[in-house]
Coordinates of C-alpha atoms in Angstrom, one line a residue:
M7 CA 60.3 -14.8 130.7
I8 CA 62.8 -17.0 132.5
S9 CA 62.6 -15.2 135.8
N10 CA 58.7 -15.8 135.6
V11 CA 59.1 -19.7 135.5
Q12 CA 61.9 -19.6 137.9
N13 CA 59.6 -17.6 140.1
I14 CA 57.1 -20.6 140.4
N15 CA 56.6 -21.6 144.3
I16 CA 56.7 -25.3 144.4
A17 CA 54.4 -25.0 147.4
E18 CA 51.8 -24.7 144.8
Y19 CA 52.1 -28.2 143.6
D20 CA 51.8 -30.0 146.9
Y21 CA 48.4 -32.2 148.0
P22 CA 48.0 -34.5 150.8
L23 CA 49.0 -38.0 149.6
P24 CA 48.3 -40.9 152.5
D25 CA 50.9 -43.7 152.6
E26 CA 48.1 -46.3 152.3
R27 CA 47.2 -44.4 148.8
I28 CA 50.8 -45.6 147.5
A29 CA 50.6 -48.9 145.6
K30 CA 53.2 -50.7 147.3
Y31 CA 52.7 -53.8 145.0
P32 CA 51.3 -53.9 141.2
L33 CA 48.0 -55.3 140.3
A34 CA 48.2 -59.0 139.0
E35 CA 46.8 -57.8 135.8
R36 CA 48.3 -55.1 134.0
D37 CA 45.8 -53.4 132.1
A38 CA 43.2 -54.1 135.1
S39 CA 44.7 -50.9 136.7
K40 CA 42.0 -47.9 136.9
L41 CA 42.2 -45.0 134.2
L42 CA 40.9 -41.3 135.2
I43 CA 39.9 -39.8 131.7
Y44 CA 40.2 -35.7 131.6
N45 CA 39.1 -34.2 128.5
G46 CA 39.4 -30.7 128.3
S47 CA 37.4 -30.4 124.8
C48 CA 34.5 -32.1 126.3
D49 CA 31.3 -30.5 125.8
N50 CA 29.7 -32.4 128.9
V51 CA 30.6 -30.2 131.7
E52 CA 30.0 -31.6 135.3
T53 CA 28.5 -29.5 138.3
H54 CA 30.9 -26.4 139.4
G55 CA 32.0 -26.0 135.8
R56 CA 34.4 -28.7 135.9
A57 CA 35.4 -30.5 132.7
S58 CA 34.5 -33.9 132.1
L59 CA 36.3 -36.3 134.5
Q60 CA 35.6 -40.0 134.3
E61 CA 36.6 -43.2 135.2
D62 CA 37.4 -46.6 133.4
H63 CA 40.0 -49.2 133.6
F64 CA 43.2 -49.2 131.6
R65 CA 42.3 -52.0 129.0
N66 CA 39.5 -49.6 127.5
I67 CA 41.8 -46.5 127.0
G68 CA 41.4 -47.2 123.0
Q69 CA 37.7 -45.7 123.3
Y70 CA 39.1 -42.7 124.9
L71 CA 41.9 -41.9 122.4
P72 CA 41.4 -39.3 119.3
E73 CA 41.2 -41.3 116.2
K74 CA 44.1 -42.6 114.8
S75 CA 46.5 -40.9 117.3
V76 CA 50.4 -41.8 117.7
L77 CA 51.1 -43.0 120.7
V78 CA 55.3 -42.9 121.6
F79 CA 56.7 -45.7 123.9
N80 CA 60.1 -45.3 125.9
E81 CA 61.8 -48.9 125.2
T82 CA 64.4 -48.2 127.7
K83 CA 64.9 -51.0 130.1
V84 CA 65.5 -51.0 134.0
V85 CA 68.7 -52.4 134.5
R86 CA 69.5 -54.2 138.2
A87 CA 71.6 -51.4 139.4
R88 CA 71.8 -51.5 142.8
L89 CA 74.7 -53.8 144.0
Q90 CA 75.0 -55.2 147.5
F91 CA 78.4 -55.5 149.2
V92 CA 79.5 -56.8 152.8
K93 CA 82.7 -55.8 154.4
E94 CA 85.0 -58.5 156.2
S95 CA 83.6 -56.5 159.5
G96 CA 79.9 -57.4 158.7
A97 CA 78.9 -53.9 157.2
A98 CA 76.7 -53.6 154.6
I99 CA 77.6 -51.2 151.7
E100 CA 75.3 -50.4 148.6
V101 CA 76.4 -49.2 145.5
F102 CA 73.9 -47.8 143.1
C103 CA 74.9 -47.4 139.5
L104 CA 73.8 -43.7 138.2
E105 CA 75.7 -43.3 134.6
P106 CA 78.3 -44.8 133.2
I107 CA 82.0 -43.3 132.7
T108 CA 83.3 -45.7 130.9
G109 CA 82.1 -45.4 126.6
N110 CA 81.8 -41.5 127.0
G111 CA 78.5 -42.1 128.9
D112 CA 76.8 -44.4 126.0
Y113 CA 75.3 -47.0 128.2
Q114 CA 75.0 -49.7 125.2
L115 CA 78.8 -49.4 125.0
A116 CA 79.0 -49.2 129.1
F117 CA 76.9 -52.4 129.4
S118 CA 78.2 -54.5 126.5
A119 CA 82.2 -53.4 127.8
G120 CA 84.1 -56.0 129.9
S121 CA 86.3 -55.6 132.8
P122 CA 86.9 -52.8 134.0
V123 CA 84.5 -50.2 133.8
E124 CA 83.8 -46.9 135.4
W125 CA 80.5 -45.3 137.0
H126 CA 79.0 -42.5 139.0
C127 CA 77.4 -43.9 141.8
L128 CA 75.6 -43.6 145.0
V129 CA 76.7 -45.3 147.9
G130 CA 75.0 -46.2 151.0
N131 CA 76.5 -46.4 154.5
S132 CA 79.3 -44.5 152.6
R133 CA 80.9 -43.6 155.8
R134 CA 81.8 -47.3 156.4
W135 CA 83.4 -47.8 153.4
K136 CA 86.8 -45.9 154.2
V137 CA 89.6 -45.0 152.3
E138 CA 92.1 -47.8 152.1
T139 CA 95.9 -48.0 150.5
H140 CA 96.5 -45.9 147.4
G141 CA 93.7 -43.6 148.3
R142 CA 90.8 -46.3 147.5
A143 CA 88.6 -48.5 149.1
S144 CA 87.7 -51.7 147.6
L145 CA 84.7 -54.1 148.2
Q146 CA 84.4 -58.1 147.1
K147 CA 81.4 -60.1 145.9
H148 CA 81.6 -63.8 144.6
L149 CA 79.5 -64.5 141.9
N150 CA 78.5 -67.6 139.5
I151 CA 77.8 -66.8 135.9
K152 CA 77.4 -69.3 133.3
G153 CA 79.1 -72.0 135.7
K154 CA 82.3 -69.3 136.2
D155 CA 83.6 -68.3 139.3
V156 CA 83.9 -64.6 139.1
I157 CA 84.8 -62.1 141.7
L158 CA 83.6 -58.6 141.5
K159 CA 85.8 -55.7 142.8
A160 CA 84.4 -52.5 143.4
E161 CA 87.2 -49.3 144.2
R162 CA 86.1 -45.5 144.9
I163 CA 88.3 -43.9 143.1
E164 CA 86.4 -40.3 144.0
K165 CA 84.0 -38.9 146.2
T166 CA 82.1 -35.6 146.0
D167 CA 78.8 -34.3 147.5
A168 CA 76.7 -35.5 144.8
Y169 CA 78.0 -39.0 143.8
S170 CA 81.1 -41.5 144.0
V171 CA 83.3 -42.7 141.4
V172 CA 83.7 -46.2 141.2
R173 CA 85.8 -48.6 138.9
F174 CA 84.2 -52.2 138.8
S175 CA 86.6 -55.1 137.4
W176 CA 85.9 -58.6 137.4
E177 CA 87.6 -62.2 136.4
P178 CA 87.2 -63.5 133.5
A179 CA 87.5 -59.9 132.1
E180 CA 85.6 -60.9 128.7
I181 CA 82.0 -61.1 130.8
S182 CA 80.2 -58.0 129.8
F183 CA 79.0 -55.6 132.9
A184 CA 75.5 -56.2 131.7
E185 CA 75.9 -60.0 132.7
V186 CA 77.5 -58.9 135.9
L187 CA 74.6 -56.9 136.8
E188 CA 72.0 -59.6 135.8
H189 CA 73.8 -62.2 138.1
A190 CA 74.7 -59.4 141.0
G191 CA 72.5 -56.5 140.9
E192 CA 69.1 -56.0 142.3
I193 CA 66.0 -54.0 140.7
P194 CA 66.1 -50.6 141.9
L195 CA 62.5 -50.0 143.4
P196 CA 61.2 -46.6 144.0
P197 CA 62.4 -45.4 147.4
Y198 CA 58.7 -44.2 148.2
L199 CA 57.8 -47.9 148.3
H200 CA 59.7 -48.5 151.4
R201 CA 60.0 -52.4 150.6
E202 CA 63.1 -54.4 149.1
A203 CA 62.8 -55.8 145.8
E204 CA 60.9 -59.0 145.3
P205 CA 61.6 -61.7 142.4
S206 CA 58.0 -60.6 140.8
D207 CA 59.5 -57.0 140.4
R208 CA 62.1 -58.1 137.7
D209 CA 58.9 -59.0 135.6
R210 CA 56.3 -56.2 136.9
Y211 CA 58.7 -53.0 137.1
Q212 CA 59.4 -53.6 133.4
T213 CA 57.4 -52.9 130.3
V214 CA 56.8 -55.6 128.1
F215 CA 58.3 -54.1 125.3
A216 CA 61.6 -52.9 127.1
K217 CA 64.7 -53.1 124.8
Y218 CA 67.5 -51.0 125.8
E219 CA 69.2 -51.1 129.0
G220 CA 70.2 -47.7 130.9
S221 CA 67.5 -46.7 133.2
V222 CA 67.5 -47.2 137.2
A223 CA 63.5 -46.5 137.2
A224 CA 60.9 -47.5 134.8
P225 CA 58.6 -45.4 132.7
T226 CA 55.5 -46.4 134.7
A227 CA 52.8 -45.3 132.6
S228 CA 53.9 -48.0 129.9
L229 CA 53.8 -50.6 132.7
H230 CA 49.7 -51.0 132.2
L231 CA 50.6 -52.1 128.8
T232 CA 50.2 -55.9 127.5
K233 CA 50.8 -56.9 124.2
P234 CA 47.2 -57.8 123.2
L235 CA 46.6 -54.3 124.3
I236 CA 48.9 -52.9 122.0
A237 CA 48.0 -55.4 119.0
K238 CA 44.2 -54.1 120.1
L239 CA 45.1 -50.3 119.6
K240 CA 46.9 -50.9 116.3
E241 CA 43.7 -52.4 115.3
Q242 CA 41.7 -49.6 116.4
G243 CA 43.9 -47.4 113.8
H244 CA 46.3 -46.2 116.2
T245 CA 50.3 -46.1 115.5
I246 CA 53.3 -46.5 117.7
E247 CA 56.1 -44.9 117.7
E248 CA 59.7 -45.9 119.8
V249 CA 62.1 -43.5 121.8
T250 CA 64.4 -44.2 124.3
L251 CA 65.3 -41.9 127.5
H252 CA 67.0 -43.6 129.9
V253 CA 65.6 -42.7 133.4
G254 CA 67.9 -41.2 135.8
A255 CA 67.5 -41.6 139.7
G256 CA 67.1 -37.9 139.8
T257 CA 63.6 -38.5 138.6
F258 CA 62.8 -39.2 142.1
R259 CA 64.3 -36.4 143.5
P260 CA 62.0 -33.5 145.0
V261 CA 62.2 -29.9 144.8
A262 CA 63.7 -28.8 147.9
T263 CA 63.9 -25.3 147.3
D264 CA 61.1 -22.8 147.8
T265 CA 61.1 -22.0 144.2
I266 CA 61.9 -24.0 141.1
G267 CA 64.5 -21.7 140.0
E268 CA 67.1 -22.9 142.4
H269 CA 66.2 -26.7 141.4
E270 CA 68.8 -28.4 139.2
M271 CA 67.2 -30.8 137.0
H272 CA 69.0 -34.1 136.4
S273 CA 70.5 -34.7 132.8
E274 CA 69.1 -37.9 130.9
S275 CA 70.4 -39.5 127.8
I276 CA 67.9 -39.9 124.8
I277 CA 67.8 -41.9 121.8
V278 CA 65.8 -41.4 118.8
K279 CA 66.0 -43.0 115.4
R280 CA 65.7 -41.1 112.1
Q281 CA 62.9 -43.3 111.1
T282 CA 60.6 -42.0 113.9
I283 CA 61.8 -38.4 113.5
E284 CA 60.6 -38.9 110.1
H285 CA 57.3 -40.5 111.1
L286 CA 56.7 -37.9 113.4
H287 CA 56.9 -35.2 111.1
D288 CA 54.8 -36.7 108.6
N289 CA 52.3 -37.4 111.0
I290 CA 52.4 -33.9 113.0
D291 CA 48.8 -33.1 112.1
R292 CA 47.6 -36.3 114.2
T293 CA 47.2 -36.3 118.0
I294 CA 50.7 -37.3 119.3
I295 CA 50.3 -38.7 122.5
P296 CA 53.4 -39.8 124.8
V297 CA 53.1 -42.5 127.0
G298 CA 54.8 -41.5 130.0
T299 CA 56.4 -38.4 130.9
T300 CA 59.9 -39.5 129.8
S301 CA 58.4 -39.9 126.3
M302 CA 56.9 -36.3 126.7
R303 CA 60.4 -35.4 128.0
T304 CA 62.3 -37.0 124.9
I305 CA 59.6 -35.7 122.1
E306 CA 59.7 -32.2 123.7
S307 CA 63.2 -32.1 123.9
V308 CA 63.6 -33.4 120.2
Y309 CA 61.8 -30.3 119.2
W310 CA 64.0 -28.1 121.1
I311 CA 67.4 -29.7 119.6
G312 CA 65.4 -28.7 116.4
V313 CA 65.2 -24.9 117.5
M314 CA 68.7 -25.2 118.7
L315 CA 70.2 -26.3 114.9
L316 CA 68.1 -23.7 113.6
E317 CA 69.7 -21.0 115.6
Q318 CA 73.1 -22.3 116.0
G319 CA 74.0 -24.4 113.4
F320 CA 74.5 -27.6 112.0
E321 CA 78.1 -28.6 112.8
E322 CA 78.4 -32.1 114.5
R323 CA 78.5 -31.9 118.3
N324 CA 77.2 -33.3 121.6
I325 CA 73.9 -31.9 121.9
H326 CA 72.5 -30.8 125.1
V327 CA 69.0 -29.2 126.2
N328 CA 69.7 -26.8 129.0
Q329 CA 66.5 -26.9 131.4
W330 CA 66.0 -23.5 130.8
F331 CA 66.3 -23.2 126.9
P332 CA 62.6 -23.2 126.1
Y333 CA 62.1 -20.2 128.2
Q334 CA 64.5 -17.7 126.5
D335 CA 62.7 -14.5 124.7
R336 CA 62.3 -15.5 121.0
E337 CA 60.4 -13.0 118.3
K338 CA 59.0 -16.7 116.9
L339 CA 59.1 -20.3 117.4
P340 CA 59.2 -22.6 114.4
S341 CA 56.9 -24.8 114.2
A342 CA 57.1 -28.8 115.1
K343 CA 57.3 -29.2 111.5
E344 CA 60.1 -27.0 111.1
S345 CA 61.9 -28.3 113.7
L346 CA 62.1 -32.3 112.8
E347 CA 63.1 -30.9 109.5
A348 CA 66.0 -29.4 111.0
I349 CA 66.7 -32.4 112.9
L350 CA 66.5 -34.7 109.8
K351 CA 68.9 -32.3 107.7
Y352 CA 71.6 -32.6 110.4
L353 CA 71.2 -36.5 110.4
K354 CA 71.5 -36.1 106.8
I355 CA 74.9 -34.1 106.9
H356 CA 76.6 -36.1 109.4
N357 CA 75.1 -39.5 108.1
L358 CA 73.7 -40.8 111.2
D359 CA 70.8 -42.8 111.7
A360 CA 69.6 -41.9 115.1
L361 CA 69.9 -38.6 117.0
H362 CA 71.8 -39.1 120.1
A363 CA 71.3 -36.4 123.0
T364 CA 71.1 -35.6 126.5
T365 CA 68.3 -33.5 128.0
A366 CA 68.1 -31.4 131.5
L367 CA 64.6 -29.9 129.9
M368 CA 62.4 -28.5 132.5
I369 CA 58.7 -28.8 131.2
A370 CA 56.7 -26.3 133.6
P371 CA 54.3 -23.7 133.0
S372 CA 54.9 -21.4 130.4
C373 CA 56.9 -23.6 128.7
P374 CA 55.4 -23.8 125.0
I375 CA 54.1 -27.5 124.5
M376 CA 55.1 -28.2 120.8
M377 CA 54.9 -31.7 120.0
T378 CA 52.5 -33.2 122.6
K379 CA 48.5 -33.2 121.7
A380 CA 47.6 -35.6 125.1
L381 CA 49.2 -37.4 127.8
I382 CA 49.1 -40.9 129.4
T383 CA 50.7 -40.9 132.6
N384 CA 50.6 -42.2 136.2
F385 CA 49.8 -40.0 139.3
H386 CA 53.3 -38.5 140.6
Q387 CA 54.6 -37.1 143.7
P388 CA 53.7 -33.8 145.9
K389 CA 56.0 -30.8 145.0
S390 CA 57.5 -33.0 142.1
T391 CA 58.7 -31.6 138.6
L392 CA 56.5 -34.2 137.2
L393 CA 53.5 -32.1 138.6
L394 CA 54.9 -29.1 137.2
L395 CA 55.3 -30.9 133.6
V396 CA 51.3 -31.8 134.0
S397 CA 50.4 -28.5 134.7
A398 CA 52.2 -27.2 131.4
L399 CA 49.8 -29.4 129.7
I400 CA 46.4 -29.1 131.4
G401 CA 47.3 -25.9 133.5
E402 CA 45.1 -25.6 136.9
K403 CA 42.8 -29.0 136.1
W404 CA 45.3 -31.1 137.5
K405 CA 44.1 -30.0 141.1
E406 CA 40.9 -31.3 140.2
A407 CA 41.9 -34.6 138.4
Y408 CA 44.0 -35.3 141.7
K409 CA 41.3 -34.3 144.0
F410 CA 38.9 -36.6 141.8
A411 CA 41.6 -39.4 142.1
L412 CA 41.8 -39.4 145.7
E413 CA 38.2 -39.5 146.2
H414 CA 37.2 -42.1 143.8
D415 CA 40.1 -44.7 145.5
F416 CA 42.7 -44.5 142.6
R417 CA 46.1 -46.0 143.4
F418 CA 49.1 -43.7 143.4
L419 CA 52.8 -43.4 142.0
S420 CA 54.7 -45.9 140.2
Y421 CA 52.7 -49.1 140.9
G422 CA 49.5 -47.2 140.8
D423 CA 46.6 -46.4 138.4
S424 CA 46.9 -43.9 135.4
C425 CA 45.6 -41.1 133.7
L426 CA 44.7 -39.8 130.2
F427 CA 45.0 -36.0 130.2
I428 CA 43.4 -34.5 126.9
P429 CA 43.8 -30.6 127.1

């Protein structure tokens, strides 16, 4: 089974996307974006045998959701992860914070920490940041935080092909790294927008319910939601559950190999509260709809963590979902309810209030979809793992949906329009 999915050719997930169809800026109103609705269970079949495809606006999404749906939001918050330094020579160096080393990789601990902290980073114009004395290269940036003059120093202490390890230090040391980034950093817009971040992006490239800092990219399907719309959805009988997946820079990385078996998925941190797992367990027979691919990756990873516990035991450990774990041959899979019960047992044994794990889960065709009954998402890049995820849910119908969107002037990618996919 693993070899079958690994042999998928990424060229089958390509489509023409003209640059002018990529939304460079958001609409003035979040919920004014267009909504494409694909309902695979609809009896109203259009011409050519195509399942129902409709067009509306996102603010009307409630009328298309199955009764009493459970919507799953990702509460991650985008951090100002791009830091610009200028050397005395005038050379500009960009340091992009990817994931913390400080705090054993725990984002909340890393952001609340004082000086110094260490992060895995991408470095722009890296060749101009030469190694200095003691094998380190330092950069400085002057800031004013709460009326205090602060000098932020960055030292590159290790360099690999994939990333650099950078130590950040500053005085006064008690100022948190979150405050440093708030004053020194910029919002890391997706590279395909081909523009610098502007002041308006600080608000618009953030969901209205963002809470926990840790992402370098927004869960973009949620950018369409407003607080009044969320209240309206609750009034209509739908339930809201929250999870956290901190989105890494790997989300922008296209598949550069011919087959997906050669593509290494990026690992991301997930946090799901015990109460959320209990609610999902109690409502497993309702239509669970992740808002965004990050929410879907989270709840599907949660299912596979339950499978892992049932197969490998309940001792406390660092839990990680390997990208190929779902594709292993098994005689029978536990139900979603059984998997969630295993996680609740694990949390009770170890007196934990939340499930903390990392996931490199690749959701591709032939991956069993165990939690997700429908999906709200944006339109994704050609040849991306996110298109594989959509195809895993609705099959080849993604091609018809994207063709429909291109023919009907939908806007694509992060600041673009949205879809509701009901298999």
